[in-house]
Amino acid sequence: MESKRTKGKGFLLGVSATPIRFRHEKDFKNSVQFSGAVLLYDGDYSKNVMVQPTEQTLLIYKGDRHLYKSFAGSLGEFWRKPVNEIAGTLVKFCESEQKLEVRTDFLGSEPLYYAVIENTFWITDRIDNFSRFFSFSIDLQSVYTFMTIGSTVSSRTVLKDVLQTNELSTLTFDNATNALTIDMSHHWSAEKDADVPALKSSLNSRLMEVLSDTPESSLMLSAGWDSRVLLANPKNIRCTYTHGDLTSREIDIAFRLGRSLQVPMNFLPLEETEFGADANQTMLDLNGHCLFPHWLKASQFLNSQAALPITSGMFVEHFSGHYGLNIIPGRGRKTRTINSLLFPAVYEKIANDEAVNLLTPLLAKGFDSLPWFFADDVDFAQIQKEFKHNVNACLQSYSDTGTNGIHELCERFKMMHVERQFMANQTKSAGALSGYHHPYVDGRFSQAVLQLKYKHRIGYKLSQEFVQLNKPELLSTPLAATLVSAKSPIVLQEASRFARITGELVYKKVLNKIPKGLGWNNFQFLNQTGVFHDYIDALRHPVWDKQKMHSFVDRWITSDRDAYTLVQMLGRIATVDYQIKCI
């Protein structure tokens, strides 16, 4: 199945009872040989990967806790923790037992990719290694899913027969039996009769402990709740960085928030970010994706200034109550939000089977017709059918492993797909430079959060309470996305958010212009460049209809539609193109 490819990336671990024949060992900078296993890796390619081989055991860690102050130097201390307390992904091969074991954290924050090829189990942190060194066919349904929601469903990937690790899992491959087993923990489960005040107190204590233990960091500062929670214990923040439209309300508020830290603050306009095919290739070589070029720019800048790991509000959405049924866009969202905030019993009485069936069409909502990037011979009706089936099966698996409630099922799906597979690549853009860390990934913290029903967390309730308890002066600064004080009740803040969104829609409809001035993400200058066509010209796989894509982009630019939406979509397309046809 092997074919000649280019230099390896990341790490690639093969486990087999028979001698492993791999023709591309020299394409990696380092190799470690065991009886029954071989590890190949690309040197010190990421600050967030640690390799520790001993005489009989190989340990690999992907995550950030080795950067924290409490780390004693041995990955064995991570391995002794139960699966619900780790942060990141742990890999262990024991030569005497001839077994490989992989453990993932509560949020599955560091997915790895694996496949069995001719009796050898291969696992890597870069899916492009499978298309670089082996032959796999494209999973077209998963490609479509990635374009639609920024992720593939459950353990699927864009390559057929290549899978990814999920949350709260223990994966074991036994050389003696050539058997692969996967066990998923039932810890993702809320307690209906939980002692809410006690859990909130525990949450506060644990988060303060985590923030005190973090390494010295550069904070990606926003004007929202997620940054304010981190600013409630800022002892390890050494500088801040904010990018975007420097004339926007968001940037002004971020400046006001960061000013109290008395550390260097950095503000860069988006125009200083390099976009286009060359910039994409740089990101693909470094990180295996080109999803957020402005975050790579931030990482490069901060690495040149302080060389400290970056941090942000990534993976906070369970704590902030952001991914329940109320967040799903489209018809009925206002009603869902009102009921979720004021009448939670409306949704609490919905049984899991009914919840799965109600959520499936909402979460599997995609394009209404053949997307503008696919060739005309694609069987789109079959892709849509498979997408809905896979979403339904995924939600059912969550129900089977202890998650109960329509909000909680929706939240888990969003966290496992949108957050960990797509949004997390923002901070992960710094992996090959100064590194990154995610305080909210902490296992003990996450388990305590998710023991609380969604109604106790919805709409940043916990975030507001945490800031009020630990640094109430941060509430005197308003939020960019709402029109009322940060001290205001959450219900009032959500009402003002809807008022703002409605006003923006009216403005856009009447003046045929995109309203700017509140948010940071003004990418409209890209509509005056040729970078979108550069993205398309660089694509290599025949699944894309490049002529149709060029025409679509021409119409988009002529109408001066939202450039950020197109940047995101073309970044997804370029990333998948690289992953399925890496040479």
Coordinates of C-alpha atoms in Angstrom, one line a residue:
M1 CA 0.0 0.0 0.0
E2 CA 3.0 2.3 0.3
S3 CA 3.9 4.9 -2.3
K4 CA 6.8 7.3 -2.7
R5 CA 6.1 10.5 -0.8
T6 CA 8.0 13.4 0.7
K7 CA 9.5 14.1 4.1
G8 CA 7.5 13.0 7.2
K9 CA 5.8 15.4 9.6
G10 CA 5.1 15.0 13.3
F11 CA 5.4 11.5 14.7
L12 CA 4.4 8.2 13.2
L13 CA 4.3 5.1 15.5
G14 CA 3.9 1.5 14.1
V15 CA 3.1 -1.5 16.3
S16 CA 3.2 -5.1 15.0
A17 CA 4.1 -8.6 16.1
T18 CA 6.0 -9.1 12.8
P19 CA 9.0 -7.0 11.6
I20 CA 7.8 -3.6 10.4
R21 CA 9.0 -2.8 6.9
F22 CA 8.7 0.9 6.3
R23 CA 10.7 2.3 3.3
H24 CA 10.6 5.9 4.5
E25 CA 12.3 5.8 7.8
K26 CA 15.0 8.3 6.5
D27 CA 12.3 10.8 5.8
F28 CA 12.1 11.5 9.6
K29 CA 14.8 13.1 11.6
N30 CA 14.6 10.6 14.5
S31 CA 13.7 6.9 15.1
V32 CA 13.3 4.7 18.1
Q33 CA 13.2 0.9 17.7
F34 CA 11.6 -1.6 20.0
S35 CA 10.8 -5.2 19.6
G36 CA 7.3 -4.9 18.3
A37 CA 7.3 -1.2 17.5
V38 CA 9.0 1.7 15.7
L39 CA 8.7 5.4 16.4
L40 CA 9.6 7.9 13.7
Y41 CA 9.4 11.6 14.5
D42 CA 10.4 15.0 13.1
G43 CA 12.7 16.2 15.8
D44 CA 11.6 19.1 18.1
Y45 CA 8.8 19.9 15.8
S46 CA 6.2 21.0 18.4
K47 CA 6.4 22.4 21.9
N48 CA 3.3 20.5 22.6
V49 CA 4.6 17.0 22.0
M50 CA 7.0 15.2 24.4
V51 CA 8.6 11.8 23.7
Q52 CA 10.2 9.8 26.5
P53 CA 11.7 6.4 25.5
T54 CA 13.2 4.1 28.1
E55 CA 14.7 0.6 27.8
Q56 CA 11.3 -1.2 27.9
T57 CA 8.7 1.6 27.5
L58 CA 7.9 4.4 25.1
L59 CA 5.8 7.3 26.3
I60 CA 4.5 10.1 24.1
Y61 CA 2.4 13.0 25.3
K62 CA 0.5 15.5 23.2
G63 CA -0.9 18.4 25.2
D64 CA 0.3 21.2 27.4
R65 CA 0.6 20.1 31.0
H66 CA 4.3 19.3 30.6
L67 CA 4.7 23.1 30.3
Y68 CA 3.0 23.8 33.7
K69 CA 4.9 24.6 36.8
S70 CA 3.9 21.5 38.7
F71 CA 5.3 19.1 36.0
A72 CA 8.1 17.1 37.6
G73 CA 9.8 15.9 34.4
S74 CA 8.4 12.4 33.9
L75 CA 5.4 11.5 31.7
G76 CA 4.8 8.6 34.1
E77 CA 3.1 11.0 36.5
F78 CA 0.5 11.7 33.8
W79 CA 0.1 8.1 33.1
R80 CA -0.8 7.4 36.7
K81 CA -3.9 9.7 36.6
P82 CA -7.3 8.2 35.8
V83 CA -8.7 8.9 32.3
N84 CA -11.1 11.5 33.6
E85 CA -8.2 13.6 35.2
I86 CA -5.7 13.8 32.4
A87 CA -5.3 16.8 30.0
G88 CA -4.1 15.9 26.4
T89 CA -3.5 12.5 24.9
L90 CA -1.1 9.9 26.3
V91 CA 0.5 7.1 24.3
K92 CA 2.4 4.2 25.9
F93 CA 4.0 1.1 24.3
C94 CA 5.3 -1.6 26.7
E95 CA 7.8 -3.9 25.0
S96 CA 7.5 -6.7 27.7
E97 CA 3.7 -6.7 27.3
Q98 CA 3.7 -6.1 23.6
K99 CA 0.8 -3.6 24.0
L100 CA 0.1 -0.1 22.9
E101 CA -2.3 2.0 25.0
V102 CA -3.7 5.4 24.1
R103 CA -5.7 7.6 26.6
T104 CA -7.6 10.8 25.7
D105 CA -8.8 13.5 28.0
F106 CA -12.3 14.7 28.9
L107 CA -12.6 16.9 25.8
G108 CA -10.6 14.8 23.4
S109 CA -8.5 18.0 23.0
E110 CA -5.6 16.4 21.2
P111 CA -6.9 13.9 18.5
L112 CA -4.5 11.4 17.0
Y113 CA -5.1 9.4 13.8
Y114 CA -4.8 5.7 13.3
A115 CA -5.2 2.8 10.9
V116 CA -4.4 -0.9 10.6
I117 CA -2.3 -1.6 7.5
E118 CA -1.2 -5.2 6.7
N119 CA -1.3 -6.3 10.4
T120 CA 0.6 -3.2 11.6
F121 CA -1.2 -0.6 13.7
W122 CA -0.1 2.9 12.8
I123 CA -0.9 6.1 14.8
T124 CA 0.2 9.7 14.2
D125 CA -0.6 13.3 15.1
R126 CA -0.6 14.3 11.5
I127 CA -3.2 12.7 9.3
D128 CA -1.3 13.8 6.2
N129 CA 1.3 11.1 7.0
F130 CA -1.3 8.6 5.9
S131 CA -1.7 10.1 2.5
R132 CA 2.1 10.9 2.3
F133 CA 3.3 7.4 2.9
F134 CA 0.3 5.1 2.3
S135 CA -2.6 4.8 -0.2
F136 CA -6.0 5.6 1.1
S137 CA -9.1 6.7 -0.7
I138 CA -11.0 9.9 0.1
D139 CA -14.1 9.8 2.3
L140 CA -16.3 12.2 0.3
Q141 CA -19.0 12.4 2.9
S142 CA -16.5 13.4 5.6
V143 CA -15.0 16.0 3.2
Y144 CA -18.5 17.5 2.9
T145 CA -19.0 17.4 6.6
F146 CA -15.7 19.2 7.2
M147 CA -16.8 21.9 4.8
T148 CA -20.2 22.2 6.5
I149 CA -19.4 22.1 10.2
G150 CA -15.6 22.3 10.3
S151 CA -15.1 18.7 11.4
T152 CA -15.8 15.1 10.6
V153 CA -18.3 13.1 12.6
S154 CA -17.2 11.0 15.5
S155 CA -14.1 8.9 14.7
R156 CA -14.3 9.3 11.0
T157 CA -11.7 11.4 9.0
V158 CA -11.4 12.6 5.4
L159 CA -9.6 9.3 4.5
K160 CA -11.5 6.0 4.4
D161 CA -10.3 3.5 7.1
V162 CA -8.3 6.2 8.9
L163 CA -9.9 7.0 12.2
Q164 CA -9.3 9.6 14.9
T165 CA -9.3 9.3 18.7
N166 CA -12.3 10.7 20.6
E167 CA -12.9 12.0 24.1
L168 CA -12.6 10.0 27.4
S169 CA -11.3 6.9 25.5
T170 CA -8.8 4.2 26.1
L171 CA -7.5 2.5 23.0
T172 CA -5.5 -0.7 23.2
F173 CA -3.7 -2.6 20.5
D174 CA -2.4 -6.0 21.5
N175 CA 0.4 -7.5 19.3
A176 CA -0.2 -11.0 20.7
T177 CA -3.8 -11.1 19.4
N178 CA -3.6 -8.4 16.7
A179 CA -6.7 -7.0 18.4
L180 CA -7.8 -3.3 18.8
T181 CA -10.2 -2.4 21.6
I182 CA -11.7 0.9 22.5
D183 CA -13.3 1.7 25.8
M184 CA -15.2 5.0 26.4
S185 CA -15.7 6.4 29.9
H186 CA -19.2 7.4 31.1
H187 CA -17.9 10.4 33.0
W188 CA -19.6 13.0 30.7
S189 CA -22.8 13.0 32.7
A190 CA -24.7 15.7 34.6
E191 CA -26.2 15.1 38.0
K192 CA -29.9 16.0 38.1
D193 CA -29.8 16.5 41.9
A194 CA -26.3 17.9 42.1
D195 CA -25.4 20.2 45.0
V196 CA -25.1 23.3 42.8
P197 CA -23.5 25.7 45.3
A198 CA -20.9 23.0 46.4
L199 CA -20.0 22.3 42.7
K200 CA -19.7 26.0 41.9
S201 CA -17.3 26.4 44.9
S202 CA -15.3 23.4 43.7
L203 CA -15.2 24.8 40.2
N204 CA -13.9 28.1 41.5
S205 CA -11.2 26.5 43.6
R206 CA -10.0 24.2 40.8
L207 CA -9.9 26.8 38.1
M208 CA -7.9 29.2 40.4
E209 CA -5.5 26.3 41.1
V210 CA -5.1 25.6 37.4
L211 CA -4.5 29.3 36.5
S212 CA -1.9 29.6 39.3
D213 CA -0.1 26.6 37.8
T214 CA 0.0 27.8 34.2
P215 CA 3.3 28.7 32.6
E216 CA 4.2 32.3 31.9
S217 CA 2.1 33.1 28.8
S218 CA 1.0 35.5 26.1
L219 CA -2.7 36.0 26.3
M220 CA -4.8 36.3 23.1
L221 CA -7.0 39.0 24.6
S222 CA -10.6 39.5 23.5
A223 CA -13.4 41.7 24.8
G224 CA -15.6 38.8 25.9
W225 CA -16.2 36.6 28.9
D226 CA -13.5 34.0 28.2
S227 CA -10.6 36.4 28.5
R228 CA -12.1 38.0 31.6
V229 CA -12.2 34.6 33.4
L230 CA -8.5 34.3 32.7
L231 CA -7.8 37.9 33.8
A232 CA -9.4 37.0 37.1
N233 CA -6.1 35.3 38.0
P234 CA -3.5 37.0 35.7
K235 CA -0.3 36.3 37.7
N236 CA 1.3 34.3 34.8
I237 CA 0.2 36.6 31.9
R238 CA 3.3 38.4 30.6
C239 CA 1.9 40.1 27.5
T240 CA -1.3 40.3 25.5
Y241 CA -2.1 40.3 21.8
T242 CA -5.3 41.4 20.0
H243 CA -5.9 41.4 16.3
G244 CA -8.6 42.8 14.0
D245 CA -10.2 46.0 13.0
L246 CA -8.4 48.5 15.3
T247 CA -11.3 50.9 15.0
S248 CA -13.8 48.5 16.3
R249 CA -15.6 48.5 19.7
E250 CA -14.1 45.1 20.5
I251 CA -10.5 46.3 20.2
D252 CA -11.3 49.4 22.3
I253 CA -12.8 47.2 25.1
A254 CA -9.9 44.7 24.9
F255 CA -7.5 47.6 25.4
R256 CA -9.4 48.8 28.4
L257 CA -9.3 45.3 29.9
G258 CA -5.6 44.7 29.2
R259 CA -4.5 48.1 30.5
S260 CA -5.0 47.0 34.1
L261 CA -2.4 44.2 33.7
Q262 CA 0.6 46.6 33.3
V263 CA 2.2 44.2 30.8
P264 CA 3.0 44.9 27.1
M265 CA -0.1 44.9 24.9
N266 CA 0.1 44.2 21.2
F267 CA -2.5 45.2 18.7
L268 CA -2.1 44.3 15.0
P269 CA -4.5 45.0 12.1
L270 CA -5.6 42.0 10.0
E271 CA -4.0 43.7 7.0
E272 CA -0.6 42.6 8.3
T273 CA -1.5 39.0 8.0
E274 CA -0.3 37.2 4.8
F275 CA -3.1 35.4 3.0
G276 CA -3.0 33.2 -0.1
A277 CA -1.4 30.0 -1.4
D278 CA 2.2 30.7 -0.2
A279 CA 0.9 31.5 3.3
N280 CA -1.2 28.4 3.3
Q281 CA 1.7 26.2 2.4
T282 CA 3.7 27.6 5.3
M283 CA 0.9 26.8 7.7
L284 CA 0.4 23.3 6.2
D285 CA 4.1 22.5 6.6
L286 CA 4.1 23.7 10.2
N287 CA 0.8 22.5 11.5
G288 CA -1.0 20.4 8.9
H289 CA -3.8 22.9 8.5
C290 CA -4.2 26.5 7.1
L291 CA -7.5 27.4 8.9
F292 CA -6.6 30.6 10.7
P293 CA -3.8 32.6 9.0
H294 CA -4.2 35.5 11.4
W295 CA -3.5 33.2 14.4
L296 CA -0.3 32.1 12.8
K297 CA 0.6 35.7 12.4
A298 CA -0.1 36.2 16.1
S299 CA 2.0 33.2 16.9
Q300 CA 5.0 34.4 14.8
F301 CA 4.8 37.9 16.3
L302 CA 4.6 36.7 19.9
N303 CA 7.3 34.1 19.3
S304 CA 9.6 37.0 18.2
Q305 CA 8.7 39.1 21.2
A306 CA 8.6 36.8 24.2
A307 CA 8.7 33.2 23.0
L308 CA 6.1 32.2 25.6
P309 CA 3.3 29.8 25.0
I310 CA 0.0 31.5 24.0
T311 CA -3.2 31.0 25.8
S312 CA -6.8 31.9 25.2
G313 CA -10.4 31.0 26.0
M314 CA -10.2 27.9 23.9
F315 CA -12.3 24.9 25.2
V316 CA -14.2 27.1 27.7
E317 CA -17.6 26.6 26.0
H318 CA -18.8 23.9 28.5
F319 CA -18.1 26.3 31.4
S320 CA -19.6 29.3 29.5
G321 CA -22.8 27.4 28.5
H322 CA -22.4 28.3 24.9
Y323 CA -23.2 25.1 22.9
G324 CA -26.7 24.1 24.0
L325 CA -29.8 23.9 21.8
N326 CA -30.2 27.7 22.1
I327 CA -27.0 28.3 20.0
I328 CA -28.2 26.5 16.9
P329 CA -28.8 29.1 14.2
G330 CA -31.9 29.3 12.0
R331 CA -35.6 29.4 12.4
G332 CA -36.8 29.2 16.0
R333 CA -33.6 30.3 17.7
K334 CA -35.1 33.1 19.6
T335 CA -37.8 30.8 21.0
R336 CA -35.2 28.2 21.9
T337 CA -33.1 30.8 23.7
I338 CA -36.1 32.3 25.6
N339 CA -37.3 28.8 26.7
S340 CA -33.7 27.8 27.7
L341 CA -33.2 30.8 29.8
L342 CA -36.6 31.3 31.4
F343 CA -38.4 28.0 31.1
P344 CA -35.8 25.2 31.2
A345 CA -38.3 22.6 32.2
V346 CA -39.6 22.7 28.6
Y347 CA -36.5 20.9 27.4
E348 CA -35.7 18.9 30.6
K349 CA -38.8 16.7 30.1
I350 CA -37.6 15.6 26.6
A351 CA -36.4 12.0 26.7
N352 CA -33.0 11.1 25.1
D353 CA -34.5 9.2 22.2
E354 CA -36.7 12.1 21.3
A355 CA -33.8 14.5 21.8
V356 CA -31.6 12.6 19.4
N357 CA -34.3 12.7 16.7
L358 CA -34.9 16.4 17.3
L359 CA -31.3 17.3 17.2
T360 CA -30.3 15.3 14.1
P361 CA -31.8 17.5 11.4
L362 CA -30.6 20.6 13.2
L363 CA -27.0 19.5 13.6
A364 CA -26.9 17.9 10.1
K365 CA -28.1 21.0 8.4
G366 CA -25.9 21.8 5.5
F367 CA -26.1 22.9 1.9
D368 CA -29.5 22.8 0.2
S369 CA -28.0 21.8 -3.1
L370 CA -24.7 20.6 -4.6
P371 CA -22.0 22.9 -3.0
W372 CA -20.1 25.3 -5.2
F373 CA -16.8 23.5 -4.7
F374 CA -17.8 20.0 -5.7
A375 CA -17.8 18.6 -9.3
D376 CA -21.2 17.9 -10.8
D377 CA -20.8 14.1 -10.7
V378 CA -20.8 14.0 -6.9
D379 CA -23.8 12.1 -5.5
F380 CA -25.0 14.9 -3.2
A381 CA -28.2 13.2 -2.2
Q382 CA -26.3 10.2 -0.8
I383 CA -23.8 12.5 1.0
Q384 CA -26.7 14.3 2.8
K385 CA -28.3 11.0 3.7
E386 CA -25.0 9.6 5.2
F387 CA -24.4 12.9 7.1
K388 CA -27.7 12.7 8.9
H389 CA -27.2 9.0 9.6
N390 CA -23.8 9.6 11.1
V391 CA -24.9 12.5 13.2
N392 CA -27.8 10.4 14.6
A393 CA -25.5 7.5 15.4
C394 CA -23.0 9.9 17.1
L395 CA -25.7 11.4 19.3
Q396 CA -27.0 8.0 20.2
S397 CA -23.5 6.9 21.3
Y398 CA -23.4 9.9 23.6
S399 CA -26.7 8.8 25.1
D400 CA -25.4 5.3 25.5
T401 CA -22.3 6.6 27.4
G402 CA -24.2 8.6 30.0
T403 CA -25.0 12.0 28.5
N404 CA -28.6 13.0 29.2
G405 CA -30.7 15.9 28.0
I406 CA -31.2 17.7 24.7
H407 CA -28.9 20.6 25.7
E408 CA -26.2 18.3 27.0
L409 CA -26.3 16.1 23.9
C410 CA -26.1 19.2 21.7
E411 CA -23.3 20.6 23.8
R412 CA -21.2 17.4 23.6
F413 CA -21.6 17.2 19.8
K414 CA -20.6 20.8 19.4
M415 CA -17.6 20.5 21.8
M416 CA -16.4 17.4 20.1
H417 CA -16.8 18.7 16.6
V418 CA -16.8 22.4 16.2
E419 CA -14.5 23.1 19.2
R420 CA -11.9 20.4 19.2
Q421 CA -11.6 19.7 15.5
F422 CA -11.9 23.2 14.2
M423 CA -11.7 26.2 16.6
A424 CA -8.9 24.6 18.6
N425 CA -6.6 25.1 15.6
Q426 CA -6.5 28.8 16.4
T427 CA -4.2 28.3 19.4
K428 CA -2.6 25.2 18.0
S429 CA -1.2 27.4 15.2
A430 CA 1.6 28.2 17.8
G431 CA 2.5 24.5 18.4
A432 CA 5.6 24.6 16.2
L433 CA 6.7 28.0 17.5
S434 CA 6.3 29.0 21.2
G435 CA 3.6 26.4 22.0
Y436 CA 0.1 26.8 23.5
H437 CA -1.8 25.9 26.6
H438 CA -5.5 25.4 27.3
P439 CA -6.3 25.9 31.0
Y440 CA -10.0 24.9 30.5
V441 CA -9.0 21.4 29.3
D442 CA -8.2 20.3 32.9
G443 CA -9.9 17.0 33.6
R444 CA -11.1 17.6 37.1
F445 CA -12.4 21.1 36.2
S446 CA -14.2 19.7 33.1
Q447 CA -15.8 16.9 35.0
A448 CA -17.1 19.3 37.7
V449 CA -18.4 21.6 35.0
L450 CA -20.4 18.9 33.3
Q451 CA -21.9 17.6 36.5
L452 CA -23.9 20.8 36.4
K453 CA -27.0 20.7 34.1
Y454 CA -26.8 23.1 31.2
K455 CA -29.4 25.4 32.8
H456 CA -27.0 26.3 35.5
R457 CA -24.3 27.3 32.9
I458 CA -26.2 28.8 29.9
G459 CA -25.2 32.1 28.5
Y460 CA -22.0 32.7 30.5
K461 CA -23.8 32.4 33.9
L462 CA -20.7 30.7 35.5
S463 CA -18.3 33.1 33.8
Q464 CA -20.1 36.1 35.2
E465 CA -20.3 34.6 38.7
F466 CA -16.6 33.6 38.6
V467 CA -15.5 37.1 37.6
Q468 CA -17.8 38.6 40.2
L469 CA -16.2 36.5 42.9
N470 CA -12.6 36.9 42.0
K471 CA -12.2 40.2 40.1
P472 CA -15.5 42.1 40.1
E473 CA -13.9 45.3 38.7
L474 CA -13.8 43.5 35.3
L475 CA -17.6 43.7 35.2
S476 CA -17.4 47.5 35.0
T477 CA -16.1 47.1 31.4
P478 CA -18.9 46.2 28.9
L479 CA -18.9 43.4 26.4
A480 CA -18.5 44.0 22.7
A481 CA -21.3 41.7 21.6
T482 CA -24.0 43.0 23.9
L483 CA -25.4 46.5 24.4
V484 CA -25.7 46.5 28.2
S485 CA -23.3 46.4 31.2
A486 CA -21.4 43.2 31.9
K487 CA -23.0 43.4 35.4
S488 CA -26.5 43.1 33.9
P489 CA -28.5 39.8 34.3
I490 CA -27.7 37.2 31.6
V491 CA -31.3 37.4 30.3
L492 CA -30.9 41.1 29.6
Q493 CA -27.6 40.6 28.0
E494 CA -29.0 37.9 25.6
A495 CA -31.9 40.2 24.8
S496 CA -29.5 43.0 23.9
R497 CA -27.5 40.6 21.8
F498 CA -30.6 39.7 19.7
A499 CA -31.4 43.4 19.4
R500 CA -27.9 44.1 18.0
I501 CA -28.1 41.2 15.6
T502 CA -31.5 42.4 14.4
G503 CA -30.2 45.9 13.9
E504 CA -27.2 44.6 11.9
L505 CA -29.5 42.5 9.6
V506 CA -31.7 45.6 9.0
Y507 CA -28.7 47.7 8.2
K508 CA -27.4 45.1 5.8
K509 CA -30.7 44.7 4.0
V510 CA -31.4 48.4 3.7
L511 CA -28.0 49.7 2.7
N512 CA -26.6 46.4 1.2
K513 CA -23.5 46.8 3.3
I514 CA -21.9 44.7 6.0
P515 CA -22.1 46.5 9.3
K516 CA -18.8 46.9 11.1
G517 CA -17.6 48.6 14.2
L518 CA -18.6 46.2 16.9
G519 CA -16.6 43.1 16.1
W520 CA -12.9 42.6 15.4
N521 CA -13.2 40.5 12.2
N522 CA -13.2 43.0 9.3
F523 CA -11.6 41.0 6.5
Q524 CA -13.4 43.0 3.7
F525 CA -10.0 44.3 2.4
L526 CA -9.4 40.8 1.0
N527 CA -12.3 41.3 -1.5
Q528 CA -10.0 43.8 -3.2
T529 CA -7.2 41.3 -3.7
G530 CA -6.7 38.1 -5.7
V531 CA -6.0 35.8 -2.7
F532 CA -9.3 33.8 -3.0
H533 CA -8.4 32.8 -6.6
D534 CA -4.9 31.9 -5.4
Y535 CA -6.4 29.5 -2.9
I536 CA -8.3 27.8 -5.7
D537 CA -5.4 27.7 -8.2
A538 CA -3.3 25.8 -5.6
L539 CA -5.8 22.9 -5.1
R540 CA -4.6 19.5 -6.4
H541 CA -7.4 16.9 -5.9
P542 CA -9.9 16.3 -8.7
V543 CA -12.9 16.4 -6.4
W544 CA -12.9 20.2 -6.6
D545 CA -14.6 21.9 -9.5
K546 CA -12.1 24.8 -9.8
Q547 CA -13.9 26.6 -12.7
K548 CA -17.1 26.6 -10.8
M549 CA -15.2 27.8 -7.7
H550 CA -13.6 30.7 -9.5
S551 CA -17.1 31.8 -10.8
F552 CA -18.5 31.6 -7.3
V553 CA -15.7 33.7 -5.9
D554 CA -16.2 36.3 -8.6
R555 CA -19.8 36.7 -7.7
W556 CA -19.0 36.9 -4.0
I557 CA -16.4 39.6 -4.5
T558 CA -18.7 41.6 -6.9
S559 CA -21.4 41.6 -4.2
D560 CA -18.8 42.5 -1.5
R561 CA -20.1 39.7 0.7
D562 CA -18.5 38.8 4.0
A563 CA -14.9 38.0 3.3
Y564 CA -14.3 36.2 6.6
T565 CA -16.9 33.5 5.7
L566 CA -15.0 32.9 2.4
V567 CA -11.6 32.9 4.1
Q568 CA -12.8 30.2 6.5
M569 CA -14.3 28.0 3.8
L570 CA -11.3 28.2 1.5
G571 CA -9.1 27.5 4.4
R572 CA -11.0 24.3 5.1
I573 CA -10.9 23.3 1.4
A574 CA -7.1 23.9 1.2
T575 CA -6.6 22.0 4.4
V576 CA -8.5 19.0 3.2
D577 CA -6.9 19.1 -0.2
Y578 CA -3.5 18.8 1.6
Q579 CA -4.6 16.0 3.8
I580 CA -6.1 13.8 1.0
K581 CA -3.4 14.5 -1.5
C582 CA -0.2 15.2 0.4
I583 CA 3.0 15.0 -1.8

